[in-house]
Coordinates of C-alpha atoms and ligand atoms in Angstrom, one line a residue:
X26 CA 110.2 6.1 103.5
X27 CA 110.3 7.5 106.9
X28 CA 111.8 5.6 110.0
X29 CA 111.0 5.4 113.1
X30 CA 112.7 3.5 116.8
X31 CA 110.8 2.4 119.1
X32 CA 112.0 1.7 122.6
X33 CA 108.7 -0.5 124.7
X34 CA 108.0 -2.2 121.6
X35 CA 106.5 -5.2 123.8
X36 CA 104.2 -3.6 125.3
X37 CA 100.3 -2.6 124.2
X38 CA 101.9 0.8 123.1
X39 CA 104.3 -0.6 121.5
X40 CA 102.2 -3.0 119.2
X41 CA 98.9 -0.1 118.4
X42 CA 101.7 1.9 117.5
X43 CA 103.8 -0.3 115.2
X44 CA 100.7 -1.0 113.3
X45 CA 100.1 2.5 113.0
X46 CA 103.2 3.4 112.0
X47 CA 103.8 0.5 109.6
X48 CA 99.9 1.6 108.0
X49 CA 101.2 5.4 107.6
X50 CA 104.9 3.8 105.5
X51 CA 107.2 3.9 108.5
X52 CA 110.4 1.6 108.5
X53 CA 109.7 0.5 112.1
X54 CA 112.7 -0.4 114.3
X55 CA 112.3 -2.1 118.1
X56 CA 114.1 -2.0 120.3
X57 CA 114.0 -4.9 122.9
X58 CA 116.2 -5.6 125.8
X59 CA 117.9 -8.8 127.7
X60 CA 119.0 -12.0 126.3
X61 CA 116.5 -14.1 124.5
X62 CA 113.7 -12.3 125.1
X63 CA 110.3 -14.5 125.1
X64 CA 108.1 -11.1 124.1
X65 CA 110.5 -11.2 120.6
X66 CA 108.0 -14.0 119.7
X67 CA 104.7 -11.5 120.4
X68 CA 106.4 -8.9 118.3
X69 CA 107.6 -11.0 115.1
X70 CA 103.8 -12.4 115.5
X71 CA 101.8 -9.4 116.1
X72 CA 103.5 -6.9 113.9
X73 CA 105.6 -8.6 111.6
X74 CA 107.2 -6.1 109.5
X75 CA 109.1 -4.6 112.5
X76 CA 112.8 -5.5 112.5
X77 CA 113.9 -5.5 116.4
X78 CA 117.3 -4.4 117.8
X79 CA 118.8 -5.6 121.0
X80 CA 119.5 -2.5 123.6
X81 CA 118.4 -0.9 127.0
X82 CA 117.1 2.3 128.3
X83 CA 119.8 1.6 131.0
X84 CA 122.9 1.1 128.7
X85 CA 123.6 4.7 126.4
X86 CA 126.1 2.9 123.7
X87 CA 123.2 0.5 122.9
X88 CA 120.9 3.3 122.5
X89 CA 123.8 4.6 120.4
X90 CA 124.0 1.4 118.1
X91 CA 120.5 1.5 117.6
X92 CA 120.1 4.7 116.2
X93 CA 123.0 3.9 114.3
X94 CA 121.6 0.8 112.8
X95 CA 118.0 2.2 112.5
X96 CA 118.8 6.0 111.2
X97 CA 115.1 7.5 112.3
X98 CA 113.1 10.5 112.1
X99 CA 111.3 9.9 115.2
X100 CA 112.2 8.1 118.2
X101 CA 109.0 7.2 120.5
X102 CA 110.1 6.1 124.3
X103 CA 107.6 4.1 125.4
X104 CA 110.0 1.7 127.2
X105 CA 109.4 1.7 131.8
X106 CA 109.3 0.0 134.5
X107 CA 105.4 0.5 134.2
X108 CA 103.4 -1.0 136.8
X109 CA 102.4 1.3 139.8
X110 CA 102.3 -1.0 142.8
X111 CA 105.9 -2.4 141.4
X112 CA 107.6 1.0 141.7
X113 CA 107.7 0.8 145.6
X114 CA 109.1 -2.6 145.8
X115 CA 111.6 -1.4 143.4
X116 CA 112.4 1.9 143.3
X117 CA 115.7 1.9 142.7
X118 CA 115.3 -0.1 139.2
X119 CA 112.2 1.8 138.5
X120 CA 114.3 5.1 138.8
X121 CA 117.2 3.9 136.6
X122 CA 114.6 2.4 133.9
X123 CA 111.4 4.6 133.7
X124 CA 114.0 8.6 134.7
X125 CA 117.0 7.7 134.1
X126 CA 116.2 6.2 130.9
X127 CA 114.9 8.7 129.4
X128 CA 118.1 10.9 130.1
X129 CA 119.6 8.2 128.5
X130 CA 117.8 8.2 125.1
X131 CA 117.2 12.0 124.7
X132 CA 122.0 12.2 124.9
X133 CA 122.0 9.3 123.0
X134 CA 119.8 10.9 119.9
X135 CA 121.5 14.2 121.0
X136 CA 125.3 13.0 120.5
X137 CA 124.0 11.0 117.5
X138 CA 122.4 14.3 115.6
X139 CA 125.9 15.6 115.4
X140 CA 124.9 19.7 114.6
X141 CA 121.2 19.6 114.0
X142 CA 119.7 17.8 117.3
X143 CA 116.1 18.7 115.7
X144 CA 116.5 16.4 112.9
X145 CA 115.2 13.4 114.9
X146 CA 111.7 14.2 116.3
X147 CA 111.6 12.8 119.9
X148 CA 107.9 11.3 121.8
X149 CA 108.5 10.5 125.5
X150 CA 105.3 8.9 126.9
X151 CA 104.6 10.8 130.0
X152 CA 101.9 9.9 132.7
X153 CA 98.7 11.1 134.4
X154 CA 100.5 9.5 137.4
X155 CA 102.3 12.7 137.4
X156 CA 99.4 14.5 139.1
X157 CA 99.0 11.8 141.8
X158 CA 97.3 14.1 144.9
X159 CA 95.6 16.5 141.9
X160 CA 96.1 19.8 142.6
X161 CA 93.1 20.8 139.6
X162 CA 89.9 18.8 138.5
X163 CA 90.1 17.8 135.5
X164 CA 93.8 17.6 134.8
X165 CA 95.8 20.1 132.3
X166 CA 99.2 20.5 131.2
X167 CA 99.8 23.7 133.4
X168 CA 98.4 21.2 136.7
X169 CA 100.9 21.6 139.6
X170 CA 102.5 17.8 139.5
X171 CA 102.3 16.3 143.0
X172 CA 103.7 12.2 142.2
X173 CA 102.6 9.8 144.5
X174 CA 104.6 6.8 143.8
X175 CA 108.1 5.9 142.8
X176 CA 106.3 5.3 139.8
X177 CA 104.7 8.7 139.2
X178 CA 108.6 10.5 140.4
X179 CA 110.1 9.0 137.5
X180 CA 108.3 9.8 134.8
X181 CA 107.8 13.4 136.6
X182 CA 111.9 13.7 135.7
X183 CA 111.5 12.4 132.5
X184 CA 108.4 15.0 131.4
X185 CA 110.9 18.4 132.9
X186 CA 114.0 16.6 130.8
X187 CA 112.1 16.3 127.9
X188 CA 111.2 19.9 128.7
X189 CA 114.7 20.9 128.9
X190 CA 116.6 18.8 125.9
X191 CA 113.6 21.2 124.0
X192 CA 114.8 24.3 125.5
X193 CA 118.5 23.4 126.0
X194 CA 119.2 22.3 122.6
X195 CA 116.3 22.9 120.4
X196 CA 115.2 19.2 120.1
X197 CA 111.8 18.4 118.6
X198 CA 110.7 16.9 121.8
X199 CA 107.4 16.2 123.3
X200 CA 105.7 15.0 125.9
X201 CA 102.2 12.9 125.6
X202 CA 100.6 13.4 129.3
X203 CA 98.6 10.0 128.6
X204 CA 96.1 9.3 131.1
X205 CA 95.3 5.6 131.5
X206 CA 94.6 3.9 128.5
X207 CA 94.0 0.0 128.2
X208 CA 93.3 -2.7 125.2
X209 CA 92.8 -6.3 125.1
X210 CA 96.5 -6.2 124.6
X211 CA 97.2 -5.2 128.3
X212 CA 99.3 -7.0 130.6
X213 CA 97.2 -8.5 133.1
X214 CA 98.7 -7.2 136.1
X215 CA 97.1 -3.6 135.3
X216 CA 93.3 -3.4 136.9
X217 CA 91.2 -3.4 133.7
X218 CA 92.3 -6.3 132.2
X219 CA 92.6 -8.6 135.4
X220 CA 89.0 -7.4 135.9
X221 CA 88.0 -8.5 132.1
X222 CA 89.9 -11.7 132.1
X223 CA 88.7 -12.7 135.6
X224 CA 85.1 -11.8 134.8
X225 CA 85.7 -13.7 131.6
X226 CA 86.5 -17.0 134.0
X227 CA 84.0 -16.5 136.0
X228 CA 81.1 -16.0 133.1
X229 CA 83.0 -19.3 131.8
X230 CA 82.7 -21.6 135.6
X231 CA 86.4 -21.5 135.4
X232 CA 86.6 -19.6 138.8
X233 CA 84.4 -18.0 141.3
X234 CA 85.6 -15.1 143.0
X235 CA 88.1 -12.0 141.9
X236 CA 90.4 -10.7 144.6
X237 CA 90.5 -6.6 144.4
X238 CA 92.3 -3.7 146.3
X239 CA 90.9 -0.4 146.8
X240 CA 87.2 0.1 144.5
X241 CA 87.0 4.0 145.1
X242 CA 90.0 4.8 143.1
X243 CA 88.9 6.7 139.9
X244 CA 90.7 6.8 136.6
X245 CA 89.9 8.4 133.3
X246 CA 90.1 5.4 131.1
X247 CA 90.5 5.2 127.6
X248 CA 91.7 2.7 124.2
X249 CA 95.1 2.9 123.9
X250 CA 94.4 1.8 119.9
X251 CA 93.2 5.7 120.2
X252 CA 96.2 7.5 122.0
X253 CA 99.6 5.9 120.1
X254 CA 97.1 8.0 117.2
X255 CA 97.6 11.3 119.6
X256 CA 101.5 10.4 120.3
X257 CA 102.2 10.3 116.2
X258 CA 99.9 13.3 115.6
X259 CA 102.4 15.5 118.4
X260 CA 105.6 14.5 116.0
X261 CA 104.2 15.7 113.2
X262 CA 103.9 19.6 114.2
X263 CA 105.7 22.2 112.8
X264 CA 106.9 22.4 117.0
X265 CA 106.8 19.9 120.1
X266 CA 104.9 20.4 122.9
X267 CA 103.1 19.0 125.9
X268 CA 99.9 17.6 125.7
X269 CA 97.3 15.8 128.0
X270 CA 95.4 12.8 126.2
X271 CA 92.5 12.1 128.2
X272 CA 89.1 11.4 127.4
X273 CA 87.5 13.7 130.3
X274 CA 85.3 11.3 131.6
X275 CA 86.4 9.4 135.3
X276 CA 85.0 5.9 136.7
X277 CA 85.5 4.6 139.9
X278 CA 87.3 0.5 139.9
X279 CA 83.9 -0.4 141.5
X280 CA 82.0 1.3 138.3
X281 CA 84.7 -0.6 135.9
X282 CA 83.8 -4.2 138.1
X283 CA 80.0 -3.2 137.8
X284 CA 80.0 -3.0 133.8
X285 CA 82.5 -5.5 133.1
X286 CA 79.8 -7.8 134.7
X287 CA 77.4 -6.5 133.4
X288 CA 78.8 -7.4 129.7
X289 CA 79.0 -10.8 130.7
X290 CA 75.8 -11.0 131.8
X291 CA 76.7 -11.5 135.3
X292 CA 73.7 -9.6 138.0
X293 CA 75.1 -10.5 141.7
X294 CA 78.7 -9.3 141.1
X295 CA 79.2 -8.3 144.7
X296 CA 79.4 -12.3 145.6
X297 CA 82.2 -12.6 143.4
X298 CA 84.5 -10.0 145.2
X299 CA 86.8 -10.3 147.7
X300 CA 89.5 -7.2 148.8
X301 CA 92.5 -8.1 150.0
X302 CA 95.0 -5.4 151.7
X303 CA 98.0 -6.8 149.2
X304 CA 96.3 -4.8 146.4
X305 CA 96.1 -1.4 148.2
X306 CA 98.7 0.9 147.4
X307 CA 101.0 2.4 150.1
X308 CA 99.5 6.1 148.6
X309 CA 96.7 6.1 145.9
X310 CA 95.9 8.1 143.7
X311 CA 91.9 9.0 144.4
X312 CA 91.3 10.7 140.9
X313 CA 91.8 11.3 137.8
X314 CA 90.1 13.1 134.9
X315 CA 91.7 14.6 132.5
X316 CA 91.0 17.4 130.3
X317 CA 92.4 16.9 126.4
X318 CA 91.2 20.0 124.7
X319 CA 95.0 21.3 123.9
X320 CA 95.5 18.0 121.8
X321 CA 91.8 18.6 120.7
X322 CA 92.3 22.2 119.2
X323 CA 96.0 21.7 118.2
X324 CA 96.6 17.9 117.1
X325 CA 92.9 17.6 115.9
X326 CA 92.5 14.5 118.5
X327 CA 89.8 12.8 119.9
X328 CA 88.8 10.1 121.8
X329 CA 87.0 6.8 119.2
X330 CA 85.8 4.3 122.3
X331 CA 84.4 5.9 125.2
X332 CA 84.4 3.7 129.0
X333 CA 81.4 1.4 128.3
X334 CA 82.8 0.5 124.8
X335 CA 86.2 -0.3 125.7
X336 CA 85.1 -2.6 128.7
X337 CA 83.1 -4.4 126.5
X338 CA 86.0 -4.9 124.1
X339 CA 88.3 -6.1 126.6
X340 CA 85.4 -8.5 128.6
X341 CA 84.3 -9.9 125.3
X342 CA 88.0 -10.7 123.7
X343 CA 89.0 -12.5 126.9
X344 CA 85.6 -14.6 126.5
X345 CA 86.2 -15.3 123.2
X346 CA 90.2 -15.9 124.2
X347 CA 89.0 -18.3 127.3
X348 CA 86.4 -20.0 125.1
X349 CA 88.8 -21.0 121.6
X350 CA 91.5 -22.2 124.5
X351 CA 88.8 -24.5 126.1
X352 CA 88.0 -25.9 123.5
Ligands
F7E616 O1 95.5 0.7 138.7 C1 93.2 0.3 141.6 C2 94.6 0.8 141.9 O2 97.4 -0.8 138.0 C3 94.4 1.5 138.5 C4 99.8 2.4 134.3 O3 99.7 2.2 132.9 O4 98.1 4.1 134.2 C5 98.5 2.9 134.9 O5 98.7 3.1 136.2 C6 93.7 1.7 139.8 C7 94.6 2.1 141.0 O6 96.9 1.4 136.8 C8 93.3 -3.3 141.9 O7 94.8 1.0 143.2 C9 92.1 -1.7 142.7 O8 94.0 3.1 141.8 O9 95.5 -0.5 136.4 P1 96.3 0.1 137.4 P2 97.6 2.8 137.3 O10 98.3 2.6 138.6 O11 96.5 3.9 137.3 C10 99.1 5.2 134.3 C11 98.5 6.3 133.5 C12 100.5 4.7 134.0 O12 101.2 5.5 133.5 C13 100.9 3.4 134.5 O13 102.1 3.0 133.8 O14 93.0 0.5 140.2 N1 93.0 -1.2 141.9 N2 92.3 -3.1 142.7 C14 93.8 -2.2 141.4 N3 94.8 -2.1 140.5 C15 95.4 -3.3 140.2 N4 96.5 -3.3 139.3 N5 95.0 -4.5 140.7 C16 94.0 -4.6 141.6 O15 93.6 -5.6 142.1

């Protein structure tokens, strides 16, 4: 039976991928950090054959203890300090988290593998934020990287130490250059699914208006249920690599607002906006498209839910959320 750690086990990742995993065979270990964590609850619920183990991206002899406990063949790092606007008010925390981190896990597996640091495959999840100010349309793994947030600087350092625990040692590491990829399962702090819970409230009379930042921003967004497939499918080459997971199309926030409406049925969407200068970013990141046709060709990956389909999964789980609480 193989066995895999993952660190970010809260989050959507975390769960798509446990179920995955635990589908394919997998012993799946968690790792989860602090002291009585209330998201242990969402785990033991969501994916209950996962056993969790207490540790932190921030602390190496926990990482150590957990891959002594858990003995796996593939460690997947999905664990950050994740949200965007968050990284400026924070950047110190973010740093130590989301680049530091991942220094941390790749020594830890690397002190832990004793001769042979191939024998654990490594994932580290990797970010579209990475291009920030793009330097090519669409986005590829040989794009210049120009970060635009604390944010997007961190996981820039993690991607080139990946990169270099590969070359330095030999690891079986790779990084999954995911663009943005959302769920019903995502934390409603991230755009899509504030939009598809607050249209949700609205369709229901439980609110009237949504309070946005900047509409012109475009982002190539796709089901994260699709990509933790593309992050398994890179550990199970002969060789790691880099790969962009994208699914080539782009949508502005306004076009995202516009369907997510739509869905609900909902014509004058306009009245129920309002921007507010709290939800602009100190430097944005005007587009992003990606292009996946490495992970196409090599891993044999493609995109299942395209833009349209996934807002209409996310707008009509929230109804149906909103409507069983209400009642
Ligand atoms: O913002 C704009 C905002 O917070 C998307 C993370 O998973 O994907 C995510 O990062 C866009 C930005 O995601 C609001 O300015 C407008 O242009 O959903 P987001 P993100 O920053 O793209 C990448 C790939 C990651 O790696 C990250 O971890 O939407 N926007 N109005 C807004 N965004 C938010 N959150 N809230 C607004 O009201």
């Amino acid at each position: 039976m193989p066995r895999a750690l993952i660190t970010g086990i809260t989050g959507q990742d975390g769960l798509y991928l446990s179920e995955l995993l635990l589908r394919e065979g997998y012993e799946v270990y968690g790792l989860i950090r602090g002291q009585n964590n209330p998201k242990a609850d969402l785990v033991a619920r969501e994916v209950p054959g996962v056993q969790l183990l207490t540790g932190d991206l921030t602390d190496l002899s926990s990482l150590l203890r957990a891959l002594r406990v858990a003995q796996p063949d593939e460690v997947y790092n999905l664990g950050a300090v994740s949200f965007v606007a968050y990284s400026w008010e924070q950047a110190a925390l973010t740093t130590e988290v989301t680049a530091t981190g991942v220094l941390n896990i790749l020594e830890a597996i690397r002190l832990h593998s004793g001769d042979d640091p191939s024998r654990i495959r490594f994932y580290q999840a990797s970010s579209s934020e990475m291009f920030g100010k793009v330097q090519d349309v669409p986005q590829r793994e040989s794009t210049l990287l120009w970060p635009r947030s604390p944010y997007g600087v961190a996981k820039v350092y993690g991607h080139y130490m990946t990169i270099n625990y590969r070359e330095s040692y030999g690891m079986h590491a790779s990084s999954g250059i995911l663009f943005n990829h959302e769920s019903p399962r995502r934390g409603p702090e991230f755009v899509t699914r504030k939009v598809s819970m607050g249209v949700a409230a609205i369709k229901l009379g439980l609110r009237d208006k949504l309070t946005m930042g900047n509409l012109d921003a475009r982002r190539d967004w796709g089901f994260a249920g699709d990509y933790v497939e593309a992050m398994w499918r890179m550990l199970q080459q002969p060789t790691a690599s880099d790969f962009v997971v994208a699914t080539g199309e782009t949508h502005s926030v306004r076009e995202l607002l516009e369907c997510a409406f739509r869905v609900a049925g909902i014509d004058d969407w306009e009245q129920h906006i309002d921007q507010d200068k709290s939800f602009f970013r100190p430097a944005e990141v005007d587009l992003l498209i990606g292009d996946a046709s490495r992970a196409r060709t090599v891993l044999g990956w493609k995109p299942s839910v395209d833009f349209e389909g996934l807002v209409t999964m996310m707008v009509e789980a929230d109804l149906r959320r909103l409507h069983d609480a209400q009642r």
